[in-house]
Coordinates of C-alpha atoms in Angstrom, one line a residue:
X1 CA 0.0 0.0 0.0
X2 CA 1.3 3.4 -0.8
X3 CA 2.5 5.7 2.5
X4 CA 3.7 9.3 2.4
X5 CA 7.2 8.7 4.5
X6 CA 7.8 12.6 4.7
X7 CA 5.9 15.5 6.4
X8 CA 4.8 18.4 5.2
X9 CA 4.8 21.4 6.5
X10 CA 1.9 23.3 6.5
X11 CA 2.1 25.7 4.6
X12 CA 3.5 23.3 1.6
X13 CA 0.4 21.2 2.3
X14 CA -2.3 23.9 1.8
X15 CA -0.6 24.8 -1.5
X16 CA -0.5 21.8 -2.1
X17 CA -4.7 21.0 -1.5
X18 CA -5.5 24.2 -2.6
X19 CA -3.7 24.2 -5.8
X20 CA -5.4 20.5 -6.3
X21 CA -8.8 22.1 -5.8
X22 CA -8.2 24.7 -8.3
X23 CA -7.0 22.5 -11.0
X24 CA -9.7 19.6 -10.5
X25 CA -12.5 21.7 -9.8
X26 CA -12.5 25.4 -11.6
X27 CA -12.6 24.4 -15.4
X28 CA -16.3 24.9 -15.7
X29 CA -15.3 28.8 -13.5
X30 CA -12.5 29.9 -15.9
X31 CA -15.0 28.8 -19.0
X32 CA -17.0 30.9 -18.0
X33 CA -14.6 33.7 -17.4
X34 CA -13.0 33.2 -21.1
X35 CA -16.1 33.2 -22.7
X36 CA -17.2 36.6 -20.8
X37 CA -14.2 39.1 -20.8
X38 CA -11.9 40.1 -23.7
X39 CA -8.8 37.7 -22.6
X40 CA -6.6 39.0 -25.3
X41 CA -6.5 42.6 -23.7
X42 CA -4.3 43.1 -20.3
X43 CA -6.9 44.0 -18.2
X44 CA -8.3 40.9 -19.1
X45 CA -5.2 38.6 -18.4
X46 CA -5.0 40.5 -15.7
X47 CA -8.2 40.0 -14.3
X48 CA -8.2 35.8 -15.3
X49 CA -4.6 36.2 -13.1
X50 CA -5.9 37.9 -10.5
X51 CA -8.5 35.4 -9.8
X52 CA -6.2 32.4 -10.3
X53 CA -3.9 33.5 -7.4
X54 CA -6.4 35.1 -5.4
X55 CA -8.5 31.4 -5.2
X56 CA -5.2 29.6 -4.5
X57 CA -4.0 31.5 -2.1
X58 CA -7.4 32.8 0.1
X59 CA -8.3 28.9 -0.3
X60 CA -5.1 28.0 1.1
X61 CA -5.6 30.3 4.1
X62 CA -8.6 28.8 4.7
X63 CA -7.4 25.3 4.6
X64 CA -4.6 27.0 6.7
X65 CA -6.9 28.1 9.1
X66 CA -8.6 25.0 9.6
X67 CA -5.7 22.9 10.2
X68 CA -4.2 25.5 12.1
X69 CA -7.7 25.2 14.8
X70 CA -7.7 21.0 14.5
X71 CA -5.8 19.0 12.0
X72 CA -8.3 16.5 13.0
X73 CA -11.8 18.3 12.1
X74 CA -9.3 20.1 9.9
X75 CA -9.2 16.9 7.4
X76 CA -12.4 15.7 8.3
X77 CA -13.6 18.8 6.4
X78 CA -10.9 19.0 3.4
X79 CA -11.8 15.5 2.7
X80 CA -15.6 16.6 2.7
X81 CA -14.9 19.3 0.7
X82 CA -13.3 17.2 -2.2
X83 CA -15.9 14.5 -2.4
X84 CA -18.3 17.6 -2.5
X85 CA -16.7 19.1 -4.8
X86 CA -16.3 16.2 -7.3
X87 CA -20.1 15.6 -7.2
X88 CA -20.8 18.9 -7.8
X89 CA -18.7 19.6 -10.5
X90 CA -19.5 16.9 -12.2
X91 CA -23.3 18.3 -12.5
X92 CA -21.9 21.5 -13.2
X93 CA -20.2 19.8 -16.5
X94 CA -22.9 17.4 -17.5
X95 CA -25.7 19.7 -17.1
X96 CA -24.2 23.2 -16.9
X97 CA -26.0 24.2 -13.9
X98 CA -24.7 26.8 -11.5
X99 CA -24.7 26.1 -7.9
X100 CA -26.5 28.5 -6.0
X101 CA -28.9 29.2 -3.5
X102 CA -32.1 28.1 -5.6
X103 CA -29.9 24.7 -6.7
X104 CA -29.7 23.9 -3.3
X105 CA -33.3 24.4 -2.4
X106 CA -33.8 21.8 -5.3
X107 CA -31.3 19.6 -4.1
X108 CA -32.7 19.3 -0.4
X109 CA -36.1 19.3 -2.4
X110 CA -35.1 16.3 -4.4
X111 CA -36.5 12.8 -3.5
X112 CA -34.9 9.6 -3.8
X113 CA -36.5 8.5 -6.9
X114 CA -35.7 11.5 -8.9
X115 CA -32.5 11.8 -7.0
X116 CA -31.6 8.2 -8.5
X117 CA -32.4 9.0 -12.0
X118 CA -29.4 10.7 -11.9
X119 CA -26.7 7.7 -11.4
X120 CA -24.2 7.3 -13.7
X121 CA -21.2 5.9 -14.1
X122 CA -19.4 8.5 -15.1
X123 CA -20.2 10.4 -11.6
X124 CA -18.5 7.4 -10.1
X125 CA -15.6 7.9 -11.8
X126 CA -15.5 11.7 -10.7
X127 CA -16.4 10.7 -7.0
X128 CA -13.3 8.0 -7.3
X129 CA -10.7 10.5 -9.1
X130 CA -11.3 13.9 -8.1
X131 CA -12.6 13.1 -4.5
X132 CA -12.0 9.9 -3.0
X133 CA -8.2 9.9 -4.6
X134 CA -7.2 13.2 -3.1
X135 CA -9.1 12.0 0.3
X136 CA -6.8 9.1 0.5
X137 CA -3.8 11.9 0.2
X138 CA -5.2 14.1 2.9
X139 CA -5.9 11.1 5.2
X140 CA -2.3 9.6 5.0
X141 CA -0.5 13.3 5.0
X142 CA 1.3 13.9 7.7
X143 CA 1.2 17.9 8.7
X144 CA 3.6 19.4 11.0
X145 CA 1.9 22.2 13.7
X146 CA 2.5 25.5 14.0
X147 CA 3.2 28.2 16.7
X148 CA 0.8 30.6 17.0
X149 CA 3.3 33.3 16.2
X150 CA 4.1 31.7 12.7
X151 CA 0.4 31.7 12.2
X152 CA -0.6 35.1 13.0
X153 CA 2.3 36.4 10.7
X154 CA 1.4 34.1 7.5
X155 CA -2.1 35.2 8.1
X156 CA -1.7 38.5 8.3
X157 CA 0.6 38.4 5.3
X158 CA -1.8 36.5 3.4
X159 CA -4.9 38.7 4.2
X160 CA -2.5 41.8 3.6
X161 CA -1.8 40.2 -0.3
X162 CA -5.0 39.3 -0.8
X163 CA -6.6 43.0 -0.1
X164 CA -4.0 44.4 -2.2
X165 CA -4.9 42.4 -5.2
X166 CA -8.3 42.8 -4.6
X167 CA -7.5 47.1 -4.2
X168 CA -5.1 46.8 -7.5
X169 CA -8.3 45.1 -9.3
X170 CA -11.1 48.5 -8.6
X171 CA -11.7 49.0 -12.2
X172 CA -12.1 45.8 -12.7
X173 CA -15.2 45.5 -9.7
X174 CA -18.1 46.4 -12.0
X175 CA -17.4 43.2 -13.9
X176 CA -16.9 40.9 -10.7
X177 CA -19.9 42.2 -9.5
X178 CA -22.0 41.9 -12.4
X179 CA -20.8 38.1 -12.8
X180 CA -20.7 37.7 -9.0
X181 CA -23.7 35.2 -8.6
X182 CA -22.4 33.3 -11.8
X183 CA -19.0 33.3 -10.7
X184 CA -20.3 32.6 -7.2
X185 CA -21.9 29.3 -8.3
X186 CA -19.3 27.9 -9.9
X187 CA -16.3 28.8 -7.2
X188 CA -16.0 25.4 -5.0
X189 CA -16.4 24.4 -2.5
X190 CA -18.0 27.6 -1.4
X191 CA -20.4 27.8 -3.9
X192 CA -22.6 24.8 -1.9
X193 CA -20.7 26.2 1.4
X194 CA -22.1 30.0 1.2
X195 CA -25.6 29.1 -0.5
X196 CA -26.2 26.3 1.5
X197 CA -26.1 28.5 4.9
X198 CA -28.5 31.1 2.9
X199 CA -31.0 28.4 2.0
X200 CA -31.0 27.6 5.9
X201 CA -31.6 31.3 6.8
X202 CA -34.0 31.9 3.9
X203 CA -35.7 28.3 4.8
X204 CA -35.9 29.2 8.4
X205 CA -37.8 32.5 7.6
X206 CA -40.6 30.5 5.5
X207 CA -41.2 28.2 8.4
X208 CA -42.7 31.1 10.8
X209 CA -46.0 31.2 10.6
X210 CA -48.1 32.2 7.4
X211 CA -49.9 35.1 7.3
X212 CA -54.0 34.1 6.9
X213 CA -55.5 35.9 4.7
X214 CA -58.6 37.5 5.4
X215 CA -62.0 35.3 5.0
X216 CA -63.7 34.8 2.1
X217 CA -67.4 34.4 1.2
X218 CA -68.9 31.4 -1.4
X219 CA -71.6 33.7 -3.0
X220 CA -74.1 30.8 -4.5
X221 CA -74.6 26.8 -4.6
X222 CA -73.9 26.1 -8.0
X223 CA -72.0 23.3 -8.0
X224 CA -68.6 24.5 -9.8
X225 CA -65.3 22.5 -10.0
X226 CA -61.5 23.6 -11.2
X227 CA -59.2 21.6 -12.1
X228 CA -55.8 22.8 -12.0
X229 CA -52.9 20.7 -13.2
X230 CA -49.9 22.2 -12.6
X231 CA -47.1 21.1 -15.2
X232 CA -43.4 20.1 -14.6
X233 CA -40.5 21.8 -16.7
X234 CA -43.1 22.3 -19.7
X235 CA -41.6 24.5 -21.9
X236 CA -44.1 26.3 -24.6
X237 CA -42.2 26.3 -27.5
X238 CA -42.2 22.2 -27.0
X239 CA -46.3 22.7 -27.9
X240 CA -47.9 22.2 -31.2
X241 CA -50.7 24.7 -29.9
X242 CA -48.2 27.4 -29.8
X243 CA -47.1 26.7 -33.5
X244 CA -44.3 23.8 -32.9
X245 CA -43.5 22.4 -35.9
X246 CA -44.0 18.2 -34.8
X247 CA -47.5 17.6 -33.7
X248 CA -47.2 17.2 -30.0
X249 CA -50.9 18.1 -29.2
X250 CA -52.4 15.6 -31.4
X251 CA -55.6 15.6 -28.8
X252 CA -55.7 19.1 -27.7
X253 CA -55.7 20.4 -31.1
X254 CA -58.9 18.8 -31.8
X255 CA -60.8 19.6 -28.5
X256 CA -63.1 22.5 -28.3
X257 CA -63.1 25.8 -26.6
X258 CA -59.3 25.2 -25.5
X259 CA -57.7 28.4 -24.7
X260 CA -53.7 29.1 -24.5
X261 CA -51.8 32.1 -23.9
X262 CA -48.3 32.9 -23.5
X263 CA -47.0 33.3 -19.7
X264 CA -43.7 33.2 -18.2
X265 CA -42.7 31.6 -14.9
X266 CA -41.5 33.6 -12.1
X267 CA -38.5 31.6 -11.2
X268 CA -36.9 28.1 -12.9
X269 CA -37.3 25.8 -10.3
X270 CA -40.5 23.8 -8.7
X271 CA -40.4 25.2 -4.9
X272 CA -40.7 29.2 -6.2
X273 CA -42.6 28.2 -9.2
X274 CA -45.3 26.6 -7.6
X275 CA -46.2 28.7 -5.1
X276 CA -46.1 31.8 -7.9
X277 CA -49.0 29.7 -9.0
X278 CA -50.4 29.0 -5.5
X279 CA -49.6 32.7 -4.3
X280 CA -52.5 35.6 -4.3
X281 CA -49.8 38.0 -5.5
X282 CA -45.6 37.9 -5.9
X283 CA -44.4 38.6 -2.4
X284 CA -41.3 37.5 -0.6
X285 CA -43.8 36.7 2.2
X286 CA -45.7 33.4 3.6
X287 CA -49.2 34.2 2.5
X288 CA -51.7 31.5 3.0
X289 CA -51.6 29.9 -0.2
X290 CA -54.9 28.9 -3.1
X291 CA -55.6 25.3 -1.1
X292 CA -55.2 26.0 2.0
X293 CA -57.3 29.3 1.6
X294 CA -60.5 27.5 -0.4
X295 CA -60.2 24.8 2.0
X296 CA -60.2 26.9 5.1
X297 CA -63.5 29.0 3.7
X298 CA -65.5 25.7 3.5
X299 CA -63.9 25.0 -0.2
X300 CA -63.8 20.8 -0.8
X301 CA -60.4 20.9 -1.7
X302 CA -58.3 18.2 -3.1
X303 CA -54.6 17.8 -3.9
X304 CA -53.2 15.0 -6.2
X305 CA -49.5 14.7 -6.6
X306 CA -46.6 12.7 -8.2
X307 CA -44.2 15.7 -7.1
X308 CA -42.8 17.4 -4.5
X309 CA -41.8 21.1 -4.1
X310 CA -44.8 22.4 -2.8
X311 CA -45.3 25.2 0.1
X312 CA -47.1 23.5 3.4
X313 CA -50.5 22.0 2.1
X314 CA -53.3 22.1 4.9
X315 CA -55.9 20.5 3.7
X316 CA -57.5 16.8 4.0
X317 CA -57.3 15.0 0.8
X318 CA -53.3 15.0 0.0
X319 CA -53.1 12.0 -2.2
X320 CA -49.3 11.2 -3.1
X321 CA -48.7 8.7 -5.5
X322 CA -48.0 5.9 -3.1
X323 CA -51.8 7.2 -2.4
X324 CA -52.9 6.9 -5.1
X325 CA -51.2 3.7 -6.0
X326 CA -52.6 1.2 -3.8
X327 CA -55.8 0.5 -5.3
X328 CA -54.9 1.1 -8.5
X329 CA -53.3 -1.9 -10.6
X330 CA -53.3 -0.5 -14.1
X331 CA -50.3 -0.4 -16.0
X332 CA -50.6 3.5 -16.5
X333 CA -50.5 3.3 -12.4
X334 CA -46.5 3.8 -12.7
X335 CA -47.3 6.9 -14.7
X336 CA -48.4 10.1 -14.1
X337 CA -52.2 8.7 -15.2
X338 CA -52.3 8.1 -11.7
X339 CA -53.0 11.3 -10.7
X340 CA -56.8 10.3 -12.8
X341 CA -57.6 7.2 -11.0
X342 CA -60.7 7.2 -9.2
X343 CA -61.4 10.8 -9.7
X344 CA -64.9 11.7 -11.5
X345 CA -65.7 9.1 -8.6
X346 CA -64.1 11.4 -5.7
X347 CA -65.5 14.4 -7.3
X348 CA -69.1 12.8 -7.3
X349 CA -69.3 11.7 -3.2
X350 CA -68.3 15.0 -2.4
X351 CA -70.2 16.7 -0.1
X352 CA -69.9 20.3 -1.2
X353 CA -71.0 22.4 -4.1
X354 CA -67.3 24.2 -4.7
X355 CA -64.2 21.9 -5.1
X356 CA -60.6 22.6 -6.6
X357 CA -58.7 20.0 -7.8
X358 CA -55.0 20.1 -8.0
X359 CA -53.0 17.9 -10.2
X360 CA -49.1 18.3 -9.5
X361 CA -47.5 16.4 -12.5
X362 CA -43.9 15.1 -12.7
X363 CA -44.2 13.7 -16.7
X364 CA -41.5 16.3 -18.3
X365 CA -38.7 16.3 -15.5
X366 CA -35.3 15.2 -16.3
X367 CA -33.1 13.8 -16.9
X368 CA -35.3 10.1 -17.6
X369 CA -37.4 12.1 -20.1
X370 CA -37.8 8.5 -21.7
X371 CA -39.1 6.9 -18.7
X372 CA -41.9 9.1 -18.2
X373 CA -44.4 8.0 -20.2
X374 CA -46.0 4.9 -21.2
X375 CA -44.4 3.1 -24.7
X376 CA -47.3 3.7 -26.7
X377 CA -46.6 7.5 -26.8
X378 CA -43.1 7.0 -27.5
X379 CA -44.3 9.2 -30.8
X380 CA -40.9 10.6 -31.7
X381 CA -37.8 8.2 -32.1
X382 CA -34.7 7.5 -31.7
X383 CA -34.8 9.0 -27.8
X384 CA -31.9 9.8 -25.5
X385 CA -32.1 6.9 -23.3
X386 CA -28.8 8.4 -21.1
X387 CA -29.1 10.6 -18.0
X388 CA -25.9 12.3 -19.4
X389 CA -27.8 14.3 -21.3
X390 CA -24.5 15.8 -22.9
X391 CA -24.1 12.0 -24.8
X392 CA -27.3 12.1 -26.6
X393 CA -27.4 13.9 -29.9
X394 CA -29.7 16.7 -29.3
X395 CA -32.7 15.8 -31.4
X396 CA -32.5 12.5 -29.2
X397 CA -33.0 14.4 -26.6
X398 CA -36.1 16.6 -27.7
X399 CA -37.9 13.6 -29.0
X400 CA -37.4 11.9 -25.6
X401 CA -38.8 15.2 -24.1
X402 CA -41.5 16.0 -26.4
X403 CA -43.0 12.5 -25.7
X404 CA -43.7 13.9 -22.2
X405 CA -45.8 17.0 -23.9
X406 CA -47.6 14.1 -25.9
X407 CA -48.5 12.3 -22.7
X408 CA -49.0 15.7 -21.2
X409 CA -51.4 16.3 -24.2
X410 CA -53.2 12.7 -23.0
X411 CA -53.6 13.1 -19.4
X412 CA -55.1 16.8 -20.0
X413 CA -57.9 15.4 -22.5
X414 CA -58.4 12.7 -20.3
X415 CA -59.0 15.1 -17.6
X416 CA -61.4 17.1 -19.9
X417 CA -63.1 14.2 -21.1
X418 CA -64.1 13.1 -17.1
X419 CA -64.9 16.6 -16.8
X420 CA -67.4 17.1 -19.9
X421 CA -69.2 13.5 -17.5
X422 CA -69.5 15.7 -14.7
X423 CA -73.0 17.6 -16.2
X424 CA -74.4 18.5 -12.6
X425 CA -71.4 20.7 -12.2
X426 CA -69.6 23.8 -13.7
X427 CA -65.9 23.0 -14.4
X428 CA -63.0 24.0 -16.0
X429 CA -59.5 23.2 -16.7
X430 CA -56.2 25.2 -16.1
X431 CA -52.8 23.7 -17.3
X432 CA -50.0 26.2 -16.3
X433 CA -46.1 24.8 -15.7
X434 CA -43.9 25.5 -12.8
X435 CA -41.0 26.1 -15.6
X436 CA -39.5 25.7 -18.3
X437 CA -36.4 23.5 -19.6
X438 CA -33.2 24.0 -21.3
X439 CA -32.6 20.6 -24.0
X440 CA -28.9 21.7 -24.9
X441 CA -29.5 24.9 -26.4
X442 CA -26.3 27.1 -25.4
X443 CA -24.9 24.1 -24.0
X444 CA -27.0 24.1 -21.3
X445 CA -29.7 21.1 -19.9
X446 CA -32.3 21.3 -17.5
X447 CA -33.5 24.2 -15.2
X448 CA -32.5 26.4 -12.2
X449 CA -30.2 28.9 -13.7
X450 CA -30.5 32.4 -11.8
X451 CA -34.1 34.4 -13.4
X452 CA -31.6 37.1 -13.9
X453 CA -29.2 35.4 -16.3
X454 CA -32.0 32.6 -17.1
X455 CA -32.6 31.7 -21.0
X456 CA -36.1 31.9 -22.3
X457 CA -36.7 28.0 -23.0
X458 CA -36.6 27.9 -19.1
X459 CA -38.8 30.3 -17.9
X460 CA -41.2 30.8 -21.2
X461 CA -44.3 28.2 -20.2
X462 CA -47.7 27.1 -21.7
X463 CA -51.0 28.5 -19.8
X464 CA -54.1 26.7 -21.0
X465 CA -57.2 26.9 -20.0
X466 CA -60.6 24.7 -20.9
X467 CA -64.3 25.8 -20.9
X468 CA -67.1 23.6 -21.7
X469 CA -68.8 24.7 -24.8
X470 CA -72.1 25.7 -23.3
X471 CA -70.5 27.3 -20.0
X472 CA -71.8 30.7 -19.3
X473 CA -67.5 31.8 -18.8
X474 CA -65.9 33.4 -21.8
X475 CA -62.2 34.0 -21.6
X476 CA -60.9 37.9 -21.6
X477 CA -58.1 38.7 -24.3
X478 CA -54.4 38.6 -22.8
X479 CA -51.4 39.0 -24.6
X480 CA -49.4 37.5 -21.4
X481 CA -50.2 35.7 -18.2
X482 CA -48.4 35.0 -15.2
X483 CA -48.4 32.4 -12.5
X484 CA -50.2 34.7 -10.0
X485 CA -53.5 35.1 -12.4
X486 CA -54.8 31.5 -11.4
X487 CA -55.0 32.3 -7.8
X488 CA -57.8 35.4 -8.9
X489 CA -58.7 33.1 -11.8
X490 CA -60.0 30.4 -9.3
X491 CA -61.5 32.7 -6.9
X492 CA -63.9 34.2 -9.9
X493 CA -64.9 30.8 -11.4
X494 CA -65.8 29.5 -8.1
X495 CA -68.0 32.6 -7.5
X496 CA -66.1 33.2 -4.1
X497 CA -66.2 36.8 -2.7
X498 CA -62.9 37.8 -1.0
X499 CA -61.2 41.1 -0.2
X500 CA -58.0 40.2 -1.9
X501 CA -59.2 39.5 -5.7
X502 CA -57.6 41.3 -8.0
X503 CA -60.3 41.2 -11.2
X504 CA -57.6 42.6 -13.2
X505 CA -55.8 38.9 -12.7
X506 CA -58.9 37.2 -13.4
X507 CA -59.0 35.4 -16.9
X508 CA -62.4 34.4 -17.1
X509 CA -65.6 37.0 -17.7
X510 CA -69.4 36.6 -17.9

């Protein structure tokens, strides 16, 4: 077995880690630099210089610092940071993403399906050469200590470099600053470090109390019922209705008095993106959200999922898809067709006159696009059959995807057709995504990049809505929507009185 029969000092040994870190872990960083500054001019050399040294060396002093404190929790942590960092970095170059505070809200927001989906062998081979490799290294190194007089002197030193780099690089600050989240994300380990503490704090603020909203009033007893389906990384320019080329709403092209409009999402991930469509207005606050409002003001309320992401539900009839599941032995029961089973029947033995349905959908996340949907509406071949979605040829990987909008298409008229059954009761259906989804287009796959820097194929999402053809509702004219116009949408169709509609965010009109 291979042992290290000399000792380092320290200072050679954080040079030595940090310099490691920088070369096995800041590619995807310094791509991203080259490709956004003029590197051929010398304030641009000496801006990609000035970040080289100033990550090795402030890196090292942390290191430095940690070692210095406990050599013990000292490795412990190093040899955290490098299996970390090989995991992340290896997402960062499959599927471009940028590690920041809303990545890590989906990571802790991941489940362990979806979280498998993403095995490969090809992350094993990162975990095993850029992490557990340099772990073995750290483990067996054998560090000499310090005196506490050596240490205050190389850390002031070092902190004294360090701010004179940083002073020498002032005209350079407007560009750091306008890249900072971007760099931010892609700096490791403290990309994960940094964001993951400001997920915490942000997480810890949601968890207080939310605010009620003031009662509402149901105004008649018609019987009325909305459906809303709320769609998963369904990107609009992936549907035929909005003019795609291949025909990926074969049924909803046919069906009658379907409405869609053009909306944008108000962030790229499921947590903020579903409660923009749950939320009575955009607010950084915990408002009570659409079902737990209905269903406190005497609304039958019902919640169907195959996802996760949601804001706290408080309602009575949360149905999960091992739910779901149990009585239902079909082979569409794997599939998001669940989310159907048994519920013109529910509808029927409910005891009130105003319900809401919500259908939260899963059928267009990644990376299995091809695993979402049943064979038969494999439509569009060959299909990217690889969660690196890097290996697939890219119109491998849109066919894969738009056979989710197909089965999307399916389980919508499916939906519509139990609806058009239900003839005791006014109803309608509203089909709006969390998202969107990047397919390789500028290199880049899935979602969660910042809204600020954000292409449009991740935040640009379908909004559809379905009448019946002899309802007394017509549809207003809108040449945009967003998330927060179902909320008022809802309210109005289910003729419920409340002093915080907004009828200028309502869709529908007598």
């Amino acid at each position: 077995m291979f042992t290290l029969k000399n000792n380092f000092k320290i200072l050679s040994f954080v040079l030595i880690i940090s310099c490691l870190n920088f070369l096995f872990f800041h590619i995807p960083f310094f791509n991203f630099v080259f490709e956004n500054i003029n590197y051929k001019s010398f304030s641009g050399v000496f801006v990609i210089a000035s970040l080289v040294v100033l990550m090795i060396v402030l890196n090292a002093f942390v290191f430095f610092l940690l070692l210095y404190l406990s050599q013990r929790i000292g490795k412990f942590l190093l040899v955290l940071f490098f299996l970390m960092n090989a995991i992340a970095v290896y997402f960062v170059a499959t599927y471009g993403i940028i590690v920041d505070e809303s990545m890590i809200g989906n990571v802790f927001n991941t489940n362990y399906d979806e979280s498998s989906s993403y095995f490969s062998y090809k992350m094993v081979l990162y975990l095993i050469f850029l992490g557990v490799l340099p772990s073995y290294f750290i483990l067996r190194s054998k560090v000499e200590r310090v005196s506490f007089k050596r240490f205050s002197i190389l850390s002031s030193l070092t902190l004294l470099f360090a701010f004179v780099l940083v002073f020498v690089n002032a005209s350079n600050w407007l560009w750091i600053d306008k890249n900072s989240k971007r760099l931010g994300g892609l700096a490791m380990p403290w990309s994960y470090v940094v964001n993951t503490s400001l997920f915490y704090i942000h997480e810890s603020k949601k968890n207080e109390k939310e605010i009620l909203l003031p009662d509402a009033k149901i105004m008649d007893n018609e019987k009325a019922v909305v459906v809303l389906v709320i769609g998963e990384s369904a990107r609009r320019q992936n549907f035929s209705l909005y003019g795609y080329s291949k025909n990926t709403n074969p049924l909803l092209s046919k069906t009658q008095n379907l409405f869609h409009f053009d909306a944008n999402s108000s962030a790229t991930y499921t947590t903020a993106g579903v409660k923009s469509i749950l939320d009575h207005k955009e607010t950084g606050d915990l408002y009570e959200i659409l079902p737990n409002y209905l269903y406190r003001n005497d609304v039958e309320v019902i919640w169907r999922t195959s996802n996760w992401g949601e804001p706290p539900v408080h309602i009575k009839n949360y149905q999960d898809r091992a739910y779901l599941q149990t009585n239902c032995k079909e082979e569409y029961c794997n599939y998001d067709e669940v989310l159907l089973y048994g519920l013109k029947e529910q509808i029927l033995a409910s005891k009130k006159n105003k319900i809401l349905i919500i259908l939260h959908t899963s059928t267009s996340h990644g990376p299995s696009y091809n695993k979402k949907y049943p064979s038969q509406f494999e439509h569009f071949k060959p299909v990217c059959e690889s969660v690196e979605l890097s290996n697939c040829s890219q119109s491998e990987l849109i066919n894969a995807y738009d056979n989710t909008i197909v089965y999307t298409d399916y389980i919508l008229h499916k939906t519509i057709e139990a609806l058009q059954e239900l003839d005791s009761y006014k109803s309608t259906l509203l089909f709006v995504s969390d998202h969107g989804e990047s397919l390789g287009e500028k290199n880049l796959y899935m979602h969660g990049i910042p809204m600020s820097i954000a292409p449009k194929e991740q935040y640009e999402i379908p909004f559809i809505v379905w009448l019946p053809e002899d309802s007394s509702k017509k549809i207003k004219k809108f040449d945009m929507l967003s998330q927060y116009h179902v909320f008022h949408s809802v309210l109005n169709f289910l003729n419920i009185e409340s002093p915080i509609y907004n009828e200028e965010m309502n869709i529908f009109k007598e």
